[in-house]
Amino acid sequence: MSDLHARMAARVGGLTAVVVARCAAEAPFYGALPRATLQGEVARSIAAVHALLLRALRDGGGGPMGPGDLTRLIEWSARRAEERVPLEAVIAAYLIGAEVWWQTLTEVAEPGELAGAGGKLLACLHAALPAVVLAHQNAQEDLHSEDKRVRRALLGALLAGRPYEELAGVARVAVVGEYEVVAFAFESDPPSRLVQSSLDAFTGIPVLMDHVARIALLPGRSDVPGLVARLEKDVGQPVRAAAARSSVPAAISSAAQEAGRVLDLVRRLGRPPGCYRLDDVLLEHQLARPGDGLVRLAAKLDPLEEHPYLLETLRVFVERGLNRRQTALELCVHRNTLDYRLQRVSALTGLDLAVPAQARLIQAALVARDLAGPADHRGVTGWQGSAGAAESG
């Protein structure tokens, strides 16, 4: 045993207390720990590292650490990761400990001993830090994968209306109060990590999201239109979203079904990007229910099939709230031309746009045609299949 080893061994107890105090003062994670944890588990870990450094001083030959030393460091680091200690806090503790160790060496070492002792300290850091970082990252990845699996299972249980309490406890997620259930539709598939990061950044918390079904669960009365605008900016493409509010966790499943139906309607109707709720498509939602009446409603516009310019004129007229001036401006036609076309629509369909009840019927017939999509809306079987898909969506 060298004299330097003996001198440093006499100071180790005090060094551990100094390192613990500095970690609490300089690393926020340690500063937030209870005093008992700092003086117990944290102090024991620091004392164990000091024992390794002492052994390096005592052993003149060989590497800076024995065969089992790195294994112990790796085990400690993995344990810290499992305890949710951030990697930056672990590295900060090692560097603070190395600085305190070096300062003490300068106080107790003879001039001829300092260079060798400093070299051993650096050799220990070179051997320890890469192993510690790798072990910590590997353990964090394992934990992150398990966390994601549990969170996916929790979200699946909530969306399906199954018991969720045990999964919520394992995932450390408090499932209480109101939620906004939001279904998304993208023009092209953005990276799931980008979508998740955008949602988390907007809400300030990790958001539960099924990236296959494109359904997210937002706590409280979240600003869904603001979130959609932020998401569009982050993913660089238009986004359609449908939201439904759940007042209690048990209602999340029915809210998800409502959001899914609304989003399906929005997409089939060709509505522009943005955020929608059931009230925004209430008429369309009711019309989407299958039945012979709906088929007959869509067929009201069959006489316009061979006159696509009349169908377009009618659609713009309805979308502009039956405002003739705005319709003529959008179609770039004279008012007289517009009047003639609308008269033709009335003559062919037998529905007078000047009569409020018949105008409403024409508006509903347009919606019925849009819901039918490319299928032949005059065929009962084809229409019911389309509407039935919307109802089950």
Short mmCIF file of C-alpha atoms in Angstrom, two decimals:
data_model
loop_
_atom_site.label_atom_id
_atom_site.label_comp_id
_atom_site.label_asym_id
_atom_site.label_seq_id
_atom_site.Cartn_x
_atom_site.Cartn_y
_atom_site.Cartn_z
CA MET A 1 0.00 0.00 0.00
CA SER A 2 1.48 3.37 -1.04
CA ASP A 3 1.59 6.37 1.25
CA LEU A 4 -0.64 8.29 -1.18
CA HIS A 5 -3.25 5.54 -1.01
CA ALA A 6 -3.25 5.74 2.78
CA ARG A 7 -3.55 9.54 2.75
CA MET A 8 -6.48 9.47 0.31
CA ALA A 9 -8.17 6.63 2.22
CA ALA A 10 -8.17 8.84 5.33
CA ARG A 11 -10.07 11.54 3.42
CA VAL A 12 -12.64 9.38 1.63
CA GLY A 13 -15.36 9.77 4.24
CA GLY A 14 -15.23 13.56 4.00
CA LEU A 15 -14.95 13.43 0.19
CA THR A 16 -18.20 11.52 -0.09
CA ALA A 17 -20.06 14.17 1.92
CA VAL A 18 -18.57 16.94 -0.25
CA VAL A 19 -19.58 15.22 -3.50
CA VAL A 20 -23.13 14.60 -2.21
CA ALA A 21 -23.49 18.26 -1.20
CA ARG A 22 -22.19 19.51 -4.55
CA CYS A 23 -24.46 17.16 -6.50
CA ALA A 24 -27.46 18.47 -4.57
CA ALA A 25 -26.38 22.06 -5.20
CA GLU A 26 -25.33 21.79 -8.88
CA ALA A 27 -27.51 19.03 -10.40
CA PRO A 28 -31.27 19.79 -10.30
CA PHE A 29 -32.23 16.11 -10.17
CA TYR A 30 -30.22 15.49 -7.02
CA GLY A 31 -31.34 18.80 -5.52
CA ALA A 32 -34.96 17.58 -5.68
CA LEU A 33 -34.22 14.31 -3.86
CA PRO A 34 -35.14 13.84 -0.18
CA ARG A 35 -32.29 14.33 2.28
CA ALA A 36 -32.56 10.71 3.40
CA THR A 37 -32.04 9.48 -0.17
CA LEU A 38 -29.01 11.73 -0.67
CA GLN A 39 -27.37 10.60 2.55
CA GLY A 40 -28.33 6.98 1.97
CA GLU A 41 -28.39 5.51 -1.53
CA VAL A 42 -26.60 8.38 -3.31
CA ALA A 43 -23.84 8.52 -0.70
CA ARG A 44 -23.32 4.74 -0.89
CA SER A 45 -22.95 4.89 -4.69
CA ILE A 46 -20.38 7.68 -4.47
CA ALA A 47 -18.46 5.82 -1.74
CA ALA A 48 -18.36 2.73 -3.98
CA VAL A 49 -16.78 4.74 -6.81
CA HIS A 50 -14.25 6.17 -4.39
CA ALA A 51 -13.35 2.60 -3.41
CA LEU A 52 -12.58 1.86 -7.08
CA LEU A 53 -10.36 4.96 -7.31
CA LEU A 54 -8.56 3.96 -4.12
CA ARG A 55 -7.93 0.50 -5.51
CA ALA A 56 -6.46 2.07 -8.65
CA LEU A 57 -4.05 4.07 -6.47
CA ARG A 58 -3.10 0.99 -4.48
CA ASP A 59 -2.48 -1.29 -7.46
CA GLY A 60 0.59 -0.16 -9.31
CA GLY A 61 0.35 -2.35 -12.43
CA GLY A 62 -2.41 -3.45 -14.77
CA GLY A 63 -5.31 -1.40 -15.99
CA PRO A 64 -7.07 1.33 -14.03
CA MET A 65 -9.81 -1.08 -12.96
CA GLY A 66 -10.02 -4.75 -12.13
CA PRO A 67 -12.02 -7.27 -14.21
CA GLY A 68 -15.14 -6.94 -12.07
CA ASP A 69 -15.04 -3.17 -11.61
CA LEU A 70 -16.60 -2.25 -14.96
CA THR A 71 -19.26 -4.91 -14.45
CA ARG A 72 -20.23 -3.29 -11.15
CA LEU A 73 -20.33 0.17 -12.74
CA ILE A 74 -22.56 -1.15 -15.54
CA GLU A 75 -24.91 -2.75 -12.99
CA TRP A 76 -25.09 0.47 -11.00
CA SER A 77 -25.80 2.53 -14.10
CA ALA A 78 -28.57 0.19 -15.27
CA ARG A 79 -30.11 0.39 -11.81
CA ARG A 80 -30.01 4.20 -11.92
CA ALA A 81 -31.78 4.12 -15.28
CA GLU A 82 -34.47 1.80 -13.90
CA GLU A 83 -34.92 4.32 -11.06
CA ARG A 84 -35.51 7.01 -13.73
CA VAL A 85 -32.31 8.92 -12.94
CA PRO A 86 -31.53 11.08 -16.03
CA LEU A 87 -28.27 10.26 -17.78
CA GLU A 88 -27.15 13.89 -17.54
CA ALA A 89 -27.48 13.70 -13.76
CA VAL A 90 -25.37 10.52 -13.67
CA ILE A 91 -22.62 12.14 -15.80
CA ALA A 92 -22.73 15.29 -13.66
CA ALA A 93 -22.18 13.21 -10.52
CA TYR A 94 -19.16 11.43 -12.06
CA LEU A 95 -17.58 14.72 -13.16
CA ILE A 96 -18.21 16.39 -9.80
CA GLY A 97 -16.73 13.38 -8.06
CA ALA A 98 -13.65 13.44 -10.33
CA GLU A 99 -13.14 17.16 -9.69
CA VAL A 100 -13.37 16.72 -5.90
CA TRP A 101 -11.01 13.72 -6.08
CA TRP A 102 -8.45 15.70 -8.08
CA GLN A 103 -8.63 18.68 -5.74
CA THR A 104 -7.95 16.39 -2.80
CA LEU A 105 -5.05 14.76 -4.63
CA THR A 106 -3.44 18.16 -5.10
CA GLU A 107 -3.71 18.70 -1.36
CA VAL A 108 -2.25 15.40 -0.13
CA ALA A 109 0.08 14.17 -2.92
CA GLU A 110 3.78 14.83 -3.05
CA PRO A 111 5.00 16.58 -6.24
CA GLY A 112 6.35 13.32 -7.63
CA GLU A 113 3.09 11.47 -6.98
CA LEU A 114 0.62 13.89 -8.54
CA ALA A 115 1.23 13.12 -12.22
CA GLY A 116 0.82 9.38 -11.77
CA ALA A 117 -2.29 9.79 -9.60
CA GLY A 118 -3.83 12.20 -12.11
CA GLY A 119 -3.12 9.76 -14.92
CA LYS A 120 -4.89 6.97 -13.06
CA LEU A 121 -7.91 9.22 -12.43
CA LEU A 122 -8.14 10.05 -16.16
CA ALA A 123 -7.69 6.39 -17.08
CA CYS A 124 -10.55 5.45 -14.75
CA LEU A 125 -12.79 8.11 -16.33
CA HIS A 126 -11.87 6.94 -19.85
CA ALA A 127 -12.77 3.37 -18.94
CA ALA A 128 -15.85 4.11 -16.86
CA LEU A 129 -17.81 6.84 -18.67
CA PRO A 130 -18.33 5.09 -22.05
CA ALA A 131 -19.46 1.92 -20.26
CA VAL A 132 -21.74 3.87 -17.93
CA VAL A 133 -23.34 5.84 -20.78
CA LEU A 134 -23.90 2.74 -22.92
CA ALA A 135 -25.38 0.75 -20.03
CA HIS A 136 -27.64 3.65 -19.05
CA GLN A 137 -28.87 4.18 -22.62
CA ASN A 138 -29.54 0.49 -23.14
CA ALA A 139 -31.53 0.31 -19.92
CA GLN A 140 -33.45 3.49 -20.86
CA GLU A 141 -34.32 2.04 -24.27
CA ASP A 142 -35.62 -1.13 -22.64
CA LEU A 143 -37.67 0.95 -20.20
CA HIS A 144 -38.94 3.19 -23.00
CA SER A 145 -40.02 0.18 -25.05
CA GLU A 146 -41.83 -1.30 -22.08
CA ASP A 147 -43.41 2.07 -21.26
CA LYS A 148 -44.68 2.40 -24.83
CA ARG A 149 -46.08 -1.13 -24.75
CA VAL A 150 -47.95 -0.47 -21.51
CA ARG A 151 -49.20 2.92 -22.70
CA ARG A 152 -50.46 1.35 -25.95
CA ALA A 153 -52.24 -1.31 -23.93
CA LEU A 154 -53.76 1.37 -21.68
CA LEU A 155 -55.02 3.40 -24.63
CA GLY A 156 -56.39 0.25 -26.26
CA ALA A 157 -58.32 -0.60 -23.10
CA LEU A 158 -59.75 2.92 -22.86
CA LEU A 159 -60.79 3.01 -26.52
CA ALA A 160 -62.39 -0.42 -26.27
CA GLY A 161 -64.17 0.29 -23.00
CA ARG A 162 -62.27 -2.43 -21.12
CA PRO A 163 -60.96 -2.20 -17.51
CA TYR A 164 -57.94 0.09 -17.50
CA GLU A 165 -57.10 0.83 -13.85
CA GLU A 166 -54.30 -1.74 -13.47
CA LEU A 167 -52.63 -0.66 -16.72
CA ALA A 168 -52.88 2.99 -15.68
CA GLY A 169 -51.03 2.17 -12.46
CA VAL A 170 -48.24 0.32 -14.31
CA ALA A 171 -47.95 3.16 -16.85
CA ARG A 172 -47.97 5.75 -14.04
CA VAL A 173 -50.75 7.65 -15.83
CA ALA A 174 -53.61 9.23 -13.89
CA VAL A 175 -56.79 8.59 -15.90
CA VAL A 176 -59.30 11.05 -14.45
CA GLY A 177 -61.68 13.79 -15.54
CA GLU A 178 -62.49 15.00 -19.02
CA TYR A 179 -60.73 14.05 -22.25
CA GLU A 180 -60.80 15.11 -25.86
CA VAL A 181 -60.65 12.08 -28.16
CA VAL A 182 -59.21 13.19 -31.51
CA ALA A 183 -59.02 11.21 -34.74
CA PHE A 184 -56.57 12.44 -37.40
CA ALA A 185 -56.29 12.06 -41.17
CA PHE A 186 -53.13 13.06 -43.05
CA GLU A 187 -52.63 13.46 -46.79
CA SER A 188 -49.52 11.29 -46.50
CA ASP A 189 -48.17 9.31 -43.56
CA PRO A 190 -45.83 11.50 -41.47
CA PRO A 191 -43.28 9.86 -39.14
CA SER A 192 -44.98 8.70 -35.95
CA ARG A 193 -42.20 10.20 -33.83
CA LEU A 194 -42.76 13.62 -35.43
CA VAL A 195 -46.51 13.48 -34.75
CA GLN A 196 -45.94 12.34 -31.16
CA SER A 197 -43.36 15.07 -30.52
CA SER A 198 -45.72 17.72 -31.87
CA LEU A 199 -48.60 16.57 -29.65
CA ASP A 200 -46.37 16.31 -26.57
CA ALA A 201 -44.87 19.76 -27.16
CA PHE A 202 -48.29 21.40 -27.61
CA THR A 203 -49.86 19.85 -24.51
CA GLY A 204 -46.74 19.83 -22.35
CA ILE A 205 -47.28 16.18 -21.35
CA PRO A 206 -46.82 12.78 -23.02
CA VAL A 207 -49.98 12.21 -25.07
CA LEU A 208 -51.53 8.77 -25.39
CA MET A 209 -51.82 8.09 -29.14
CA ASP A 210 -52.47 5.06 -31.30
CA HIS A 211 -50.30 5.79 -34.35
CA VAL A 212 -51.94 3.02 -36.38
CA ALA A 213 -55.55 4.10 -35.81
CA ARG A 214 -54.43 7.79 -35.64
CA ILE A 215 -56.41 8.44 -32.45
CA ALA A 216 -55.10 10.56 -29.57
CA LEU A 217 -56.35 11.15 -26.05
CA LEU A 218 -55.95 14.73 -24.80
CA PRO A 219 -56.64 15.51 -21.12
CA GLY A 220 -59.10 18.23 -20.13
CA ARG A 221 -60.63 20.75 -22.50
CA SER A 222 -57.64 20.99 -24.82
CA ASP A 223 -57.41 23.56 -27.63
CA VAL A 224 -57.95 21.04 -30.41
CA PRO A 225 -58.08 23.60 -33.30
CA GLY A 226 -54.83 25.11 -32.03
CA LEU A 227 -53.27 21.66 -31.78
CA VAL A 228 -54.31 20.84 -35.37
CA ALA A 229 -52.77 24.10 -36.61
CA ARG A 230 -49.53 23.32 -34.76
CA LEU A 231 -49.51 19.76 -36.10
CA GLU A 232 -49.99 20.98 -39.69
CA LYS A 233 -46.98 23.25 -39.28
CA ASP A 234 -44.82 20.54 -37.74
CA VAL A 235 -45.62 17.77 -40.25
CA GLY A 236 -45.73 20.13 -43.25
CA GLN A 237 -49.07 18.99 -44.66
CA PRO A 238 -52.81 19.61 -44.26
CA VAL A 239 -54.52 17.76 -41.42
CA ARG A 240 -58.16 16.84 -40.92
CA ALA A 241 -59.21 16.04 -37.37
CA ALA A 242 -62.43 15.12 -35.62
CA ALA A 243 -62.85 15.60 -31.88
CA ALA A 244 -65.37 14.30 -29.36
CA ARG A 245 -65.42 15.13 -25.66
CA SER A 246 -65.58 12.50 -22.95
CA SER A 247 -66.71 13.75 -19.54
CA VAL A 248 -65.47 10.62 -17.74
CA PRO A 249 -62.94 7.90 -18.64
CA ALA A 250 -65.73 5.35 -19.08
CA ALA A 251 -67.11 7.42 -21.99
CA ILE A 252 -63.82 7.51 -23.94
CA SER A 253 -64.82 4.51 -26.05
CA SER A 254 -68.08 6.08 -27.27
CA ALA A 255 -66.30 9.39 -27.87
CA ALA A 256 -63.72 7.60 -30.02
CA GLN A 257 -66.49 6.04 -32.10
CA GLU A 258 -68.12 9.44 -32.57
CA ALA A 259 -64.82 11.05 -33.61
CA GLY A 260 -64.21 8.24 -36.08
CA ARG A 261 -67.65 8.66 -37.68
CA VAL A 262 -67.22 12.43 -37.96
CA LEU A 263 -63.79 12.08 -39.55
CA ASP A 264 -65.13 9.52 -42.03
CA LEU A 265 -67.91 11.95 -43.03
CA VAL A 266 -65.49 14.86 -43.36
CA ARG A 267 -63.23 12.86 -45.67
CA ARG A 268 -66.07 11.47 -47.79
CA LEU A 269 -67.63 14.92 -48.16
CA GLY A 270 -64.30 16.42 -49.22
CA ARG A 271 -64.34 19.01 -46.44
CA PRO A 272 -61.24 21.21 -46.18
CA PRO A 273 -58.52 20.55 -43.56
CA GLY A 274 -59.29 21.63 -40.02
CA CYS A 275 -60.96 20.44 -36.85
CA TYR A 276 -64.55 19.16 -36.83
CA ARG A 277 -67.09 18.03 -34.26
CA LEU A 278 -70.39 16.24 -34.64
CA ASP A 279 -72.30 19.55 -34.56
CA ASP A 280 -70.37 20.65 -37.67
CA VAL A 281 -71.77 17.72 -39.69
CA LEU A 282 -74.94 16.97 -37.80
CA LEU A 283 -77.20 16.90 -40.85
CA GLU A 284 -74.69 14.89 -42.86
CA HIS A 285 -74.34 12.43 -39.98
CA GLN A 286 -78.07 11.86 -39.88
CA LEU A 287 -78.30 11.55 -43.65
CA ALA A 288 -75.54 8.95 -43.66
CA ARG A 289 -77.83 6.42 -42.00
CA PRO A 290 -78.81 3.73 -44.54
CA GLY A 291 -82.32 3.34 -45.87
CA ASP A 292 -84.59 3.61 -48.91
CA GLY A 293 -85.46 7.22 -48.06
CA LEU A 294 -81.83 8.25 -48.39
CA VAL A 295 -81.54 6.51 -51.75
CA ARG A 296 -84.60 8.35 -53.01
CA LEU A 297 -83.23 11.63 -51.67
CA ALA A 298 -79.97 11.24 -53.61
CA ALA A 299 -81.97 10.32 -56.72
CA LYS A 300 -83.69 13.73 -56.71
CA LEU A 301 -80.67 15.05 -58.63
CA ASP A 302 -80.49 12.20 -61.16
CA PRO A 303 -81.86 14.48 -63.93
CA LEU A 304 -78.66 16.54 -63.63
CA GLU A 305 -76.37 13.58 -64.33
CA GLU A 306 -76.04 14.48 -68.00
CA HIS A 307 -75.56 18.19 -67.22
CA PRO A 308 -72.44 18.41 -65.03
CA TYR A 309 -72.22 22.20 -65.41
CA LEU A 310 -75.70 22.49 -63.87
CA LEU A 311 -74.67 20.22 -60.98
CA GLU A 312 -71.58 22.34 -60.39
CA THR A 313 -73.64 25.54 -60.49
CA LEU A 314 -76.10 24.09 -57.99
CA ARG A 315 -73.32 22.98 -55.64
CA VAL A 316 -71.63 26.42 -55.63
CA PHE A 317 -75.03 28.11 -55.15
CA VAL A 318 -75.75 25.95 -52.10
CA GLU A 319 -72.22 26.36 -50.68
CA ARG A 320 -72.59 30.15 -51.00
CA GLY A 321 -75.78 30.11 -48.96
CA LEU A 322 -78.06 30.61 -52.00
CA ASN A 323 -76.38 33.96 -52.64
CA ARG A 324 -76.66 34.64 -56.37
CA ARG A 325 -74.10 37.44 -56.48
CA GLN A 326 -71.34 35.42 -54.77
CA THR A 327 -72.19 32.37 -56.88
CA ALA A 328 -71.93 34.32 -60.15
CA LEU A 329 -68.59 35.81 -59.05
CA GLU A 330 -67.13 32.41 -58.18
CA LEU A 331 -68.35 30.80 -61.40
CA CYS A 332 -67.27 33.85 -63.44
CA VAL A 333 -70.66 34.04 -65.18
CA HIS A 334 -73.20 36.82 -65.69
CA ARG A 335 -76.14 36.97 -63.32
CA ASN A 336 -78.49 36.27 -66.22
CA THR A 337 -76.52 33.12 -67.06
CA LEU A 338 -76.72 32.01 -63.45
CA ASP A 339 -80.47 32.64 -63.35
CA TYR A 340 -80.93 30.60 -66.52
CA ARG A 341 -78.93 27.68 -65.11
CA LEU A 342 -80.88 27.68 -61.85
CA GLN A 343 -84.14 27.74 -63.79
CA ARG A 344 -82.92 24.70 -65.73
CA VAL A 345 -82.12 22.93 -62.44
CA SER A 346 -85.64 23.60 -61.21
CA ALA A 347 -87.17 22.48 -64.52
CA LEU A 348 -85.21 19.22 -64.62
CA THR A 349 -85.60 18.26 -60.95
CA GLY A 350 -89.06 19.66 -60.32
CA LEU A 351 -87.70 21.44 -57.24
CA ASP A 352 -87.99 25.22 -56.98
CA LEU A 353 -84.99 26.84 -55.30
CA ALA A 354 -87.14 29.86 -54.49
CA VAL A 355 -89.27 27.74 -52.17
CA PRO A 356 -87.43 27.33 -48.81
CA ALA A 357 -88.64 23.76 -48.15
CA GLN A 358 -87.63 22.61 -51.66
CA ALA A 359 -84.29 24.44 -51.41
CA ARG A 360 -83.55 22.52 -48.19
CA LEU A 361 -84.46 19.29 -49.96
CA ILE A 362 -81.98 20.06 -52.75
CA GLN A 363 -79.26 20.80 -50.18
CA ALA A 364 -79.90 17.45 -48.50
CA ALA A 365 -79.88 15.69 -51.89
CA LEU A 366 -76.40 17.14 -52.60
CA VAL A 367 -75.14 15.79 -49.29
CA ALA A 368 -76.66 12.39 -50.07
CA ARG A 369 -74.84 12.31 -53.44
CA ASP A 370 -71.54 13.25 -51.77
CA LEU A 371 -71.94 10.50 -49.19
CA ALA A 372 -72.60 7.99 -51.96
CA GLY A 373 -69.16 8.69 -53.42
CA PRO A 374 -68.22 6.89 -56.62
CA ALA A 375 -70.85 4.20 -56.07
CA ASP A 376 -74.12 4.26 -58.03
CA HIS A 377 -76.42 6.14 -55.62
CA ARG A 378 -79.42 4.88 -57.57
CA GLY A 379 -78.71 1.31 -56.48
CA VAL A 380 -80.04 0.51 -53.03
CA THR A 381 -77.47 -2.23 -52.30
CA GLY A 382 -74.45 -0.13 -53.22
CA TRP A 383 -75.67 2.86 -51.23
CA GLN A 384 -76.49 0.91 -48.11
CA GLY A 385 -73.05 -0.68 -48.17
CA SER A 386 -71.39 2.74 -48.22
CA ALA A 387 -73.61 4.19 -45.52
CA GLY A 388 -73.25 1.11 -43.38
CA ALA A 389 -69.46 1.45 -43.51
CA ALA A 390 -69.76 5.04 -42.31
CA GLU A 391 -72.04 4.01 -39.47
CA SER A 392 -69.66 1.35 -38.24
CA GLY A 393 -66.58 3.61 -38.61
#
